Coordinates of C-alpha atoms in Angstrom, one line a residue:
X1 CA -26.8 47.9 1.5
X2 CA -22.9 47.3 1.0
X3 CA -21.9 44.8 -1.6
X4 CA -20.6 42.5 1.3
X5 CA -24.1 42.0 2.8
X6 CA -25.0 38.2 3.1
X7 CA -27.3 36.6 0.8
X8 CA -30.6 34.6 2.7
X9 CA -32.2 32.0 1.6
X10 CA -35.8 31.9 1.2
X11 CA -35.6 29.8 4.5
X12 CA -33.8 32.3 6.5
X13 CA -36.5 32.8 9.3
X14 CA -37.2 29.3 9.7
X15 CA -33.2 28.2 10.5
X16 CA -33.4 31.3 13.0
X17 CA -36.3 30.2 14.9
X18 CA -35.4 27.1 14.7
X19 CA -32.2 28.6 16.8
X20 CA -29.6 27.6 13.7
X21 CA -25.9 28.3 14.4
X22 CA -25.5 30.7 11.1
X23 CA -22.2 31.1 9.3
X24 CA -20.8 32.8 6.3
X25 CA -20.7 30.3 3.2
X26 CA -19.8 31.5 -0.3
X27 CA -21.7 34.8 0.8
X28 CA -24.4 33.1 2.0
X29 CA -25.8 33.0 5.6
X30 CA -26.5 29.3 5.8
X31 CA -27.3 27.2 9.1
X32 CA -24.1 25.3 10.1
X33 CA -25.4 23.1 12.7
X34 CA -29.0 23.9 14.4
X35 CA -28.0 21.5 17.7
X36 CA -25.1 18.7 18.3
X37 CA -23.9 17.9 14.6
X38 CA -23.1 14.7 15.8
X39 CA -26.8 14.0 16.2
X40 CA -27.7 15.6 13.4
X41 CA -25.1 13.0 11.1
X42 CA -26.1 9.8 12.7
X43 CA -30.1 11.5 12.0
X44 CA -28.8 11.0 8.0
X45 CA -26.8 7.6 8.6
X46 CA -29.6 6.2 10.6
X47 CA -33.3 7.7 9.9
X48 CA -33.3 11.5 7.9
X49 CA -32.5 14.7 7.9
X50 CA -33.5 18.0 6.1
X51 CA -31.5 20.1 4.3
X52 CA -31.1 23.4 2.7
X53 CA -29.3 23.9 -0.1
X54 CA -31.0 27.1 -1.9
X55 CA -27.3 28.8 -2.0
X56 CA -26.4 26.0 -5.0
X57 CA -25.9 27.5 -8.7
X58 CA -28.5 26.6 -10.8
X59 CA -28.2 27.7 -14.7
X60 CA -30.4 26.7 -17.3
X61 CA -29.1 26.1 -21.1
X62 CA -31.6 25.7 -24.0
X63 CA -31.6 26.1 -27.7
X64 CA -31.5 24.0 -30.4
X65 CA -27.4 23.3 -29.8
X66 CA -27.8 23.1 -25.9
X67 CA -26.1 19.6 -25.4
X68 CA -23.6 20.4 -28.1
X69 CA -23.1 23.3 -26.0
X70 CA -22.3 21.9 -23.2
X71 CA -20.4 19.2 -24.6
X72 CA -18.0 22.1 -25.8
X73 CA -17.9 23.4 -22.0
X74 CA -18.0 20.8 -20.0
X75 CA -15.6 17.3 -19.9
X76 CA -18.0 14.7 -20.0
X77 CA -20.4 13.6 -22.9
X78 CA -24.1 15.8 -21.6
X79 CA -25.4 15.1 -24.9
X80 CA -25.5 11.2 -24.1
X81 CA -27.7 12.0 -20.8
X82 CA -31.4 10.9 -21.5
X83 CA -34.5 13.1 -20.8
X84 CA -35.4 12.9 -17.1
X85 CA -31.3 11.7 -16.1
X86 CA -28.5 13.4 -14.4
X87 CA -24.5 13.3 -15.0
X88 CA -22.2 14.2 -12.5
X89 CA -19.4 16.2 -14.5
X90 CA -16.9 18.9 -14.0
X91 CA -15.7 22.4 -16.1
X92 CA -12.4 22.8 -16.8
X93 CA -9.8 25.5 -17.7
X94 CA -8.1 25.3 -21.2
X95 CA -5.1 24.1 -19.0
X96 CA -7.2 21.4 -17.6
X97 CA -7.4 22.4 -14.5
X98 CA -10.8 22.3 -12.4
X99 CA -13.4 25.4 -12.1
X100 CA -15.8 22.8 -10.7
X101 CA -17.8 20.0 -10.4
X102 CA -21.2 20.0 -11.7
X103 CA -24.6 17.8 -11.9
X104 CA -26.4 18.3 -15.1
X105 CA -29.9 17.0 -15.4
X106 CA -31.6 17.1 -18.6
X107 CA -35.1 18.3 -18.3
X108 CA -36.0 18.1 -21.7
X109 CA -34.6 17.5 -25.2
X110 CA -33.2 21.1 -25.2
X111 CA -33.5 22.0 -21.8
X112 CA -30.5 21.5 -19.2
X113 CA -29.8 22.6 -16.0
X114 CA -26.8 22.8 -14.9
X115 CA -25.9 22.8 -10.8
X116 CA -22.9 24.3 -9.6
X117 CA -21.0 24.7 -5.8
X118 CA -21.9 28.0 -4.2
X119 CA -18.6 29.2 -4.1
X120 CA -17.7 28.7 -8.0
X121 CA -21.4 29.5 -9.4
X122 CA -20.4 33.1 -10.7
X123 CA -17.2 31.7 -12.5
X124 CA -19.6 28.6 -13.7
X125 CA -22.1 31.5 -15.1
X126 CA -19.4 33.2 -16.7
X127 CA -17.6 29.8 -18.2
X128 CA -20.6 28.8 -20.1
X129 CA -22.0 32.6 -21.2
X130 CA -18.4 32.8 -22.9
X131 CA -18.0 29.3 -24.2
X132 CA -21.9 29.8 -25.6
X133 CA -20.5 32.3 -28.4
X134 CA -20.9 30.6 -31.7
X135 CA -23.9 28.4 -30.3
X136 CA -27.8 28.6 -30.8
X137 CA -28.0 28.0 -27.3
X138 CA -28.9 30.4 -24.1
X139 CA -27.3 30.5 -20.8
X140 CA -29.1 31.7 -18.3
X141 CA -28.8 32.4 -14.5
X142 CA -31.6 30.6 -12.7
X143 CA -29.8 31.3 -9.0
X144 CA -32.8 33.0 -7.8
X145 CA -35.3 30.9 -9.7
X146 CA -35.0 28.5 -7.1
X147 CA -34.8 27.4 -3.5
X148 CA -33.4 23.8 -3.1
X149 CA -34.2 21.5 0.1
X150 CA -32.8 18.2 0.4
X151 CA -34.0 15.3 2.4
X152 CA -31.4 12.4 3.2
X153 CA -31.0 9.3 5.1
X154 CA -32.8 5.6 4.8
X155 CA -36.3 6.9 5.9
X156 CA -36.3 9.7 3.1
X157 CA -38.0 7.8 0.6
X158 CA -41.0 7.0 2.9
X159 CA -41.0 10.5 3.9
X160 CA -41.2 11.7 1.0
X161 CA -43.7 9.2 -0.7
X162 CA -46.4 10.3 2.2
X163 CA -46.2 13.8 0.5
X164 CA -46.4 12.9 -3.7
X165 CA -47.6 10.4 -5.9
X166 CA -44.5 10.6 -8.0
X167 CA -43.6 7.6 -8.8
X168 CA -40.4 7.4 -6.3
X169 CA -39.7 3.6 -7.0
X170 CA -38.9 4.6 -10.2
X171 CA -37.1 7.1 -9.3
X172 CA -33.7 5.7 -10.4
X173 CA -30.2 7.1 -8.5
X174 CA -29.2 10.1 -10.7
X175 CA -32.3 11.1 -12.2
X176 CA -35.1 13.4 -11.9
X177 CA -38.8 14.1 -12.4
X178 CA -41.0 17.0 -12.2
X179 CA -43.6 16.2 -9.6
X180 CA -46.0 17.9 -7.3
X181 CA -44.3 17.3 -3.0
X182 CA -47.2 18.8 -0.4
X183 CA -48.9 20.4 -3.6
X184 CA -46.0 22.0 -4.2
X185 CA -44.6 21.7 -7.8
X186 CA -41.0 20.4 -8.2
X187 CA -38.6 19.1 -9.7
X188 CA -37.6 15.5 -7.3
X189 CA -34.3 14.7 -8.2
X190 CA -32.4 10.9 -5.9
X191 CA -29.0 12.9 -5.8
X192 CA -27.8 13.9 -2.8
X193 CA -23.7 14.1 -1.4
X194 CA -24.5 12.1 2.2
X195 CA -23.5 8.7 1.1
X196 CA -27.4 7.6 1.4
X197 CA -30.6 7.5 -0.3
X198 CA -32.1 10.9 -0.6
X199 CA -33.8 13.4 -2.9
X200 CA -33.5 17.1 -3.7
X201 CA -36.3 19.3 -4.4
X202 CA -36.0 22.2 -7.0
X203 CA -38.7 24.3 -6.0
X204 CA -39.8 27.6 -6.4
X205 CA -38.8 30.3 -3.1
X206 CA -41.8 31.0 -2.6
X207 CA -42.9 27.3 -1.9
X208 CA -40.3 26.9 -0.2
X209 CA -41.2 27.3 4.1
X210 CA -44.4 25.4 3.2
X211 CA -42.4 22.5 1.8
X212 CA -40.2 22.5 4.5
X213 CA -42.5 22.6 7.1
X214 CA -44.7 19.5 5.1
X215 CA -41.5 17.4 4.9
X216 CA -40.9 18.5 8.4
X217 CA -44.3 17.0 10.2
X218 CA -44.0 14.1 7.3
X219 CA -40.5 13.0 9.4
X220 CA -42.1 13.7 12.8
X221 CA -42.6 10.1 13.4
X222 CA -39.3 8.8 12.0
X223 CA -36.8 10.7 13.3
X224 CA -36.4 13.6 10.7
X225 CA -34.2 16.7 11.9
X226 CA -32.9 19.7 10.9
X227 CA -29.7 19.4 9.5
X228 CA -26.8 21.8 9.0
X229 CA -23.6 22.2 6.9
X230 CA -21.6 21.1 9.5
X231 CA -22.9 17.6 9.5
X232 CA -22.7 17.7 5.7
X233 CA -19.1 17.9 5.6
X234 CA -19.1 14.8 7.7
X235 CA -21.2 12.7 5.7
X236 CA -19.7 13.8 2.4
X237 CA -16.3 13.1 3.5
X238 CA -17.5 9.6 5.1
X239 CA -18.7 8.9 2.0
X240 CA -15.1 9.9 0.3
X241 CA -17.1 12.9 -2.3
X242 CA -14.9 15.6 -3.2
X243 CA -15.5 18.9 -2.1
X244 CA -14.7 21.8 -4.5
X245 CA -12.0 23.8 -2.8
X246 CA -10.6 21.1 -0.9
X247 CA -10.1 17.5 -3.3
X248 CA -10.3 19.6 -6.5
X249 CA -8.9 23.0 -7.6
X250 CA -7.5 24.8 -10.4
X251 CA -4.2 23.4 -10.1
X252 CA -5.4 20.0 -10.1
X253 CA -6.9 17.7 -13.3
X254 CA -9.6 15.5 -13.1
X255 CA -6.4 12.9 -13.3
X256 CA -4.7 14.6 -10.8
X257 CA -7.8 14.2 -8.6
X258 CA -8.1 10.2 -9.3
X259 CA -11.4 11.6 -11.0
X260 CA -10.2 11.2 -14.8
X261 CA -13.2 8.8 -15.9
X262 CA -15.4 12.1 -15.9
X263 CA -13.4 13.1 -19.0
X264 CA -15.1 11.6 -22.5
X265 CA -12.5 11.7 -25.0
X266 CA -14.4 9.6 -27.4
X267 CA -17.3 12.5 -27.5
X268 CA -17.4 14.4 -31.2
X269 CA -15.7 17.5 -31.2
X270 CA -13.5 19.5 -29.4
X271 CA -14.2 20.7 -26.2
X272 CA -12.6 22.9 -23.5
X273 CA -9.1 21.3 -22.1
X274 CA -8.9 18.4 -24.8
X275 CA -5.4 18.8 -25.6
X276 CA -4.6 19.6 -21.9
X277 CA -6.4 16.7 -20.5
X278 CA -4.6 14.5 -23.3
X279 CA -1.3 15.4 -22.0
X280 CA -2.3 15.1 -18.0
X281 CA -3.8 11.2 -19.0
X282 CA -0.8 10.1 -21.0
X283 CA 1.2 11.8 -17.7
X284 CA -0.9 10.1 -15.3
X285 CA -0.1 6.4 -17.2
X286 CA 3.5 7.1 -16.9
X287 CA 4.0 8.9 -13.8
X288 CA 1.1 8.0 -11.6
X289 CA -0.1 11.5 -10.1
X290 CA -0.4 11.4 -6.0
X291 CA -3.6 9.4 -5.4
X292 CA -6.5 10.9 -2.8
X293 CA -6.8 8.1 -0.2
X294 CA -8.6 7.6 3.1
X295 CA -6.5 8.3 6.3
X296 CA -8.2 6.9 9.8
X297 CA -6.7 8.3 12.9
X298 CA -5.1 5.4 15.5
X299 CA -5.4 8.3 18.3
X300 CA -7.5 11.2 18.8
X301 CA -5.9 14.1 17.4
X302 CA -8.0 15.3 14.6
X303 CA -6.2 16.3 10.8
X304 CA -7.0 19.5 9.2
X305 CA -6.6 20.7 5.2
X306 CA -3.4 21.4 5.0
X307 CA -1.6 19.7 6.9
X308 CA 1.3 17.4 6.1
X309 CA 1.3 13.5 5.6
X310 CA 4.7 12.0 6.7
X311 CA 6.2 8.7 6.3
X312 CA 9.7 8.2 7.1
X313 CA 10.4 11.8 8.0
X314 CA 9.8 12.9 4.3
X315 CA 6.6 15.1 3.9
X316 CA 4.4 12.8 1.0
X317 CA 1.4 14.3 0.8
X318 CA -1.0 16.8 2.0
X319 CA -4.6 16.2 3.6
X320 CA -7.3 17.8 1.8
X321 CA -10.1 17.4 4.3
X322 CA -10.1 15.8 7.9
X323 CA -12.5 15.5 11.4
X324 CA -14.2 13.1 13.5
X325 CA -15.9 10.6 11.8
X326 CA -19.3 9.8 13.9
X327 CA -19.6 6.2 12.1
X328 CA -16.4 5.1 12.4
X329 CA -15.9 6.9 16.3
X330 CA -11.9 8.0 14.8
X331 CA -10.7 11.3 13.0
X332 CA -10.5 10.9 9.6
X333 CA -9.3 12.5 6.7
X334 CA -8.4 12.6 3.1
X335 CA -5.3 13.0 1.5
X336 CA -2.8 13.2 -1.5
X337 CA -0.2 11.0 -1.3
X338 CA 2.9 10.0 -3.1
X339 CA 1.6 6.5 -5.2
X340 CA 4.3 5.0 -3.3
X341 CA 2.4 5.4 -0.2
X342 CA -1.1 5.0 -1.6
X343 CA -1.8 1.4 -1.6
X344 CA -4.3 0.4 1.5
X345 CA -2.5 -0.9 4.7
X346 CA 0.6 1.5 3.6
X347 CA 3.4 1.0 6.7
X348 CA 4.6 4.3 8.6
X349 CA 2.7 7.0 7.2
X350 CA 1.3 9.4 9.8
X351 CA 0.4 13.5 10.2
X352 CA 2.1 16.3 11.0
X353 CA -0.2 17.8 13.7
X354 CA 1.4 20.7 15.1
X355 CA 5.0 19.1 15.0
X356 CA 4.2 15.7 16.2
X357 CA 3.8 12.8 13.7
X358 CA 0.7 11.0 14.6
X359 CA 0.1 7.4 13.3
X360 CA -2.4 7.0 10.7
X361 CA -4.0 4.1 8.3
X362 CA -3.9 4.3 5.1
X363 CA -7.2 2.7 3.7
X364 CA -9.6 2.5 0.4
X365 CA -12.6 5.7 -0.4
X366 CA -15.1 5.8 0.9
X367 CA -15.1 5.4 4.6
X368 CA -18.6 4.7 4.6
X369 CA -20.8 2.7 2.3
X370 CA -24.5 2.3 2.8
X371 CA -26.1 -1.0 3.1
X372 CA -28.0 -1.4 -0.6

């Protein structure tokens, strides 16, 4: 097998009898849409829709210095997350500038796992294995430990209730608890990146087709579907989330990315990009950074990364992610832009698509917030 071979999840047969559209992700063949990814969106928005994620990073960190392990690595204050919570956080260069963004849940008093973007879970594994030295703490890669399916959308908590007596009500957004879903053990965790109510399911690969296929006839009545990454884009830039690669980068700080509460000066210690990410705050006070902001499309034409944002004939910005939005029935995109040009309602600021500057609003993230 050449090095370049794709990596499968433990779902792999299922997507391909369910007739997935399969694509190359982070060197993973993942299902990118299985019908219309339309349909598959408004499933999410409007009833549910399954998703899987097993191509995630997951490490685990224990020892007796775990959280003031990863208080070293990572920008935000892990040691502060209670038992059975999650903390959305990010890892950062000594220069400040982002390797990722993360989700830490704290399994136990010195157990953490740490959840990291296909793409950047190698350079994650590597981050915290060298940042470890010095620590009574382990790092260890837990990539093929699991297989992770998501279910999203306002029915998910219904569907998922019919399958566990984990108490889901309790279940608070951010948090997690290790549970048994269709006899299956897991750990149920109400995260998700859709912009609605939804859980993900650490589970063994082995369970995983039999969970899947549970959660599956569970949603039969409520309009469940398959859903690809296609449709995940969508919802995740509806719902104005980052995507690593895209809205943050190395040459970007969380401050550059209007994402600077992540970073916990007031923690103990030093930690990785301190005196960096002291210099890029007191920068961002005086000299406001550009500022990611929603753009919604007054014609058709749809925005791709990349491409310039124009007002006035001067290029003053550059969109980081763009397509049709399904809820809102307009392109839509997001964008760094010049402060100047940031505030909602901004006059004249359009697109450079292909030479010709089409008219866009400027307006507040996220596009799309559920109905509580």
């Amino acid at each position: 097998m050449s090095s370049t071979a794709l990596r499968h999840t433990a779902l792999d047969a299922v997507h391909r009898a369910l007739g997935a559209t399969m694509t190359d992700f982070a060197g993973w063949d993942m299902p990118l849409r299985y019908g219309s990814e339309r349909d598959e969106h408004v499933a999410v928005r409007t009833k549910a829709g399954l998703f899987d994620l097993s191509h995630m990073g997951e490490i685990t960190v224990t020892g007796p210095q775990a959280a003031a392990l990863l208080n070293f690595a990572l920008v935000g204050n892990i040691a502060s997350v209670g038992v059975g919570r999650a903390r959305y956080t990010m890892i950062c260069q000594a220069d400040g500038g982002i390797l990722d963004d993360l989700i830490v849940y704290r399994l136990a008093e010195t157990e953490y796992m740490v959840v990291a973007n296909a793409s950047n879970a190698q350079v994650v594994l590597d981050a915290l294995t060298e940042r470890a030295a010095g620590f009574d703490a382990e790092v260890r890669d837990d990539r093929d430990a699991y297989a992770l399916i998501a279910v999203q959308g306002p029915q998910s908590p219904g569907i998922l209730k019919s399958l566990t007596d984990a108490d889901l009500d309790g279940l608070k957004y951010y948090a997690g608890l290790p549970g048994t879903v269709a006899g299956v053990p897991a750990l149920i965790a109400r995260t998700g990146y859709t912009g609605e109510d939804g859980f993900e399911l650490f589970v063994k690969p082995e369970h995983a087709v039999e969970l899947w296929q549970a959660l599956t006839k569970a949603g039969e009545g409520v309009g469940l579907v398959p859903c690809g990454l296609s449709c995940r884009d969508t919802l995740r830039l509806e719902a104005g989330m980052p995507l690593y690669g895209h809205e943050l980068t190395t040459s970007l700080t969380p401050f550059d990315a209007g994402l600077g509460r992540v970073v916990k000066f007031e923690k103990e210690g030093d930690f990785v990009g301190r005196e960096a990410l002291t210099g890029a705050a007191a920068r961002a006070e005086q000299n406001p950074p550009r500022v990611l902001v929603g753009l919604v499309a007054e014609g058709r034409r749809v925005p791709r990364a990349g491409f310039a944002v124009v007002a006035g004939g001067e290029v003053i910005g550059e969109v980081t992610s763009g397509a049709p939005s399904p809820t809102l029935g307009k392109p839509i995109a997001m964008a760094y832009v010049d402060a100047a040009h940031a505030a909602p309602g901004a006059e004249g600021v359009g697109v450079d698509i292909r030479g010709s500057h089409e008219p866009y609003q400027v307006v507040a993230l996220p596009f799309y917030k559920r109905q509580k």
